[in-house]
Amino acid sequence: MVCPACSTENRPGRKFCSRCGSPLALACPSCGAVNDPDDAFCGDCGSPLSVDAPAPREAPAAERRLVSVLFADLVGFTALSETRDAEEVRELLSRYFDICRRIISVYGGTVEKFIGDAVMAVWGAPVATEDDAERAVRAALDLVSAVTALGAEVGAEELRARAGVLTGEAAVTLGAEGQGMVAGDLVNTASRIQSSATPGAVYVGEATRRATEDTVVFEDAGSFELKGKEGLTRLWRALRVVSGLRGSLKSHGLEAPFVGRDRELRTIKDLFHTAADEGKARLLSVTGIAGIGKSRLGWEFYKYFDGIAETIYWHRGRCLPYGEGVTYWALADMVRMRCRIAEDDDPAQGIDKLRAVLDEHVLDPEERAFVEPRLAHLLGYAEQAEHEKHDLFAAWRLFFERLTSVYPTVLAFEDLQWADESLLDFIEYLLDWSRDHPLFVVTLARPELLERRPTWGAGRRNFTSMFLEPLAAEAMEELLTGLVPGLPEDLRDRILDRAEGVPLYAVETVRMLLDRGLLIQDGPAYRPAGAIDSLEVPETLHALIAARLDGLPTEERRLLQDGSVLGKTFSRDGLAALSGLTPDRIDDLLASLVRKEVLGVQADPRSPEHGQYGFLQDLVRHVAYETLSRHARRTRHLAAADHLSTVSDEAIEVVASHYVAAYEAAPDAEDAAEIKTKACDALVQAGKHADSLAGASEARRYYEQAARLVDGPHERALLLAEAGEMAGHAADTESAGLLLTEAVELLEGIGDTHAAARISVRLGHYQLFSGRRDDAVARLERAFDVISGDEPDEALAQLSAELSRAYWFSGDLERSAERAELALDIAESQRLWKPLVQALRAKGGVGMSRGHPEEALAYMKHGLEIAREHGLTEDIANSCFILYDSCF
């Protein structure tokens, strides 16, 4: 709408000119209809209109502010436009503008204007933050990278962007929007800096470099004569981001540049923003061999969203390799991170922190009452209560969903190849049930994961798979140049030949040369200390790391061996328990190993591993462990088990793995029997713990491990029976039958027919539901012949109910009714609720088959009421199913 007084273009719907205040349209005071300023009466209702306009507005005020200005333009666009169709050029330019707007917006900047193919943006106006300069440089780096990718996508490899960023004082017009908001010499100088930059580069001024040097790596770009400036102006080229916001979590040691994975990182960013913008859950699975760069890709993604304007809830959890994984360990790590529960917090402190977070995010009291005990159980703060798997999953899912209602939420699972089956189940469950929440799940794993679960992510629309291949030769050369600039060409080529595109191979080779003093720093470059005629780089990474370990001082090497027994991460107290060294000496050795980048220290205060040390590469831990003799492994595993047993009861699985490893290292030692007993006890406790968390598959594995260790057939049979029961709970009826059969045969072999008969009841149950009805009936009858001679008890009641069901399936209603009556007699007289429900259900089945549906429904409904009253969840489900089936 054009102002009739000053001809200024205004937005549609305005009543008065934004510049001079003249009336553009009048709203009727009676009905609200909009009329022309010249009308005296409303065209809708006829009411008189007021023609009094507000006084003309004063020109917006201006302030001097510290701002950061970004200029960027396209290089090679003019030549490109001459060779392409006009519509194609227009579409390309539109995509470029969209990229600019999106990136600048993500980093909290404001687009001031577009001039041809150039863009100007500003940070620090209209609202300033302490990170304005950093966000501007981050945006500039992302912008030039995105334009390079755009050129490759449309077949215009020569298309590049260049950018300049300048920080300083400028005149800012308060209240202005878009063009004209920022003015002054700073804007002109920023434009000149951009013009001086080479294609694909970001140049900044001295003030910008000083404000961002904790976060961004720069190199001297030289001194330039800028139009309108006296003398030469020194500029700096921004290379890469190396830390979180304001320099947080920065590595102060040797860090290789991020190369060859720009496309993968852009994909991760795009997938994340899609999930956040659409409010939809998404799973990204990143797979690759050890050392290929999975963790580095995750680190770069973290640095990205830590620097953008939007707040993101970040969670990281690492799956442990102990005993093929500790049940839900990585998930518990994420909850500890969100609640800021430290490794050394006692249970009372942990519960207090958990409740504080739940009070903040789970506002509904009923939801909070449901979630709290199940999260506490996950963290090891609650008694081992019986929780159904679907209840645990629902509570944990609800917790993360409530987080997403505040900010988009990221869950990053590292080393997923070591995850327990139940954790994999939970991740898939989460993606299915929380698909309408802004939840971004990233999993980093070796290819072994797909061997364990070939269907990982299959069939899901919200799933993306990314496999990291070895880097191209050009990327590997760039990596070495950035890591150790000035490396002689022949030495560089030999390292690259051995590395074969795996970044870790090259990085570890360089670190080994530095550790041994064969490569020294000379100013900004590196040079060999002398002639390196034959580079002792092993054929495999195992040998490479072993060579590096051999070059360390003896005490440092031994400390690494101690740490390798404890795992990828460990505490100083754990090392003290194994090494026998004083805390001061351990601190000195750890500091040296951190400087040499063999170890790292967890610096994230939100992580439960805050202050813990860890191997930067798990393969280093593996090689260090392999160098230990069997006797040394045994001694250290026992010390680790003793230490963990006194420190915490939460990780019984880890204690069990240490006892098992100690026994297997020296099975013929004098105290081997005692150690084996401790290992069995710990494995049984681990099985119970996993079962209490609805991790039936993990519980089965622990019981089977314990069964392999015990000597007596009776004890082995009972453990195999528990393993079979857990296999059944995990819906693996075939394995359940095999394990229970082995248990029965062991007991029958030693003449313990009563114990064999009682286990046969469970075996017959699985045979019955796997289609072997005749075998099931015969086995159950044999068990009945044995057990019926004892005093009537719960086992006989359950066996009778099971036989009634078996005969009912076979069509033998007389025998079915007979066995149901016996089960009912025993269950009623002894108030045995579970057998009573089963007996009533059996009676109902017989009644239904005899043509008495009302009688049948009465039995089954009463059984359902008893099951509900006494919390028999499995029987509730079975009764509901049978009732539903009976209605049809």
mmCIF file of C-alpha atoms in Angstrom, residues 1 14 34 59 84 132 142 144-145 260 327 356 358 388 404 484 497 508 536 563 574 637 665 681 775 783 829 837:
data_model
loop_
_atom_site.group_PDB
_atom_site.id
_atom_site.type_symbol
_atom_site.label_atom_id
_atom_site.label_comp_id
_atom_site.label_asym_id
_atom_site.label_seq_id
_atom_site.Cartn_x
_atom_site.Cartn_y
_atom_site.Cartn_z
ATOM 1 C CA MET A 1 0.000 0.000 0.000
ATOM 2 C CA ARG A 14 -1.254 -0.896 7.749
ATOM 3 C CA VAL A 34 -11.132 -1.268 7.049
ATOM 4 C CA ALA A 59 12.944 9.194 12.595
ATOM 5 C CA ARG A 84 23.388 -21.522 -18.826
ATOM 6 C CA ASP A 132 28.410 -12.536 18.028
ATOM 7 C CA ASP A 142 29.489 -22.932 6.711
ATOM 8 C CA VAL A 144 31.486 -21.041 1.728
ATOM 9 C CA SER A 145 31.379 -24.813 2.318
ATOM 10 C CA GLY A 260 36.960 -35.509 3.496
ATOM 11 C CA THR A 327 22.414 -53.719 30.179
ATOM 12 C CA ALA A 356 15.016 -31.929 40.277
ATOM 13 C CA LEU A 358 11.839 -34.494 36.616
ATOM 14 C CA GLU A 388 7.664 -55.241 32.784
ATOM 15 C CA THR A 404 11.709 -32.506 23.381
ATOM 16 C CA VAL A 484 52.088 -31.608 10.682
ATOM 17 C CA ASP A 497 50.804 -45.588 1.606
ATOM 18 C CA GLU A 508 48.898 -42.652 15.048
ATOM 19 C CA GLU A 536 58.904 -48.545 11.050
ATOM 20 C CA GLY A 563 43.901 -48.870 32.498
ATOM 21 C CA GLY A 574 40.715 -47.455 39.879
ATOM 22 C CA HIS A 637 41.273 -58.375 37.006
ATOM 23 C CA ALA A 665 43.530 -66.310 32.510
ATOM 24 C CA ASP A 681 27.834 -65.703 42.000
ATOM 25 C CA ASP A 775 5.504 -84.625 23.115
ATOM 26 C CA ALA A 783 6.264 -85.225 35.390
ATOM 27 C CA SER A 829 -7.161 -74.703 49.459
ATOM 28 C CA VAL A 837 -6.155 -68.084 37.671
#
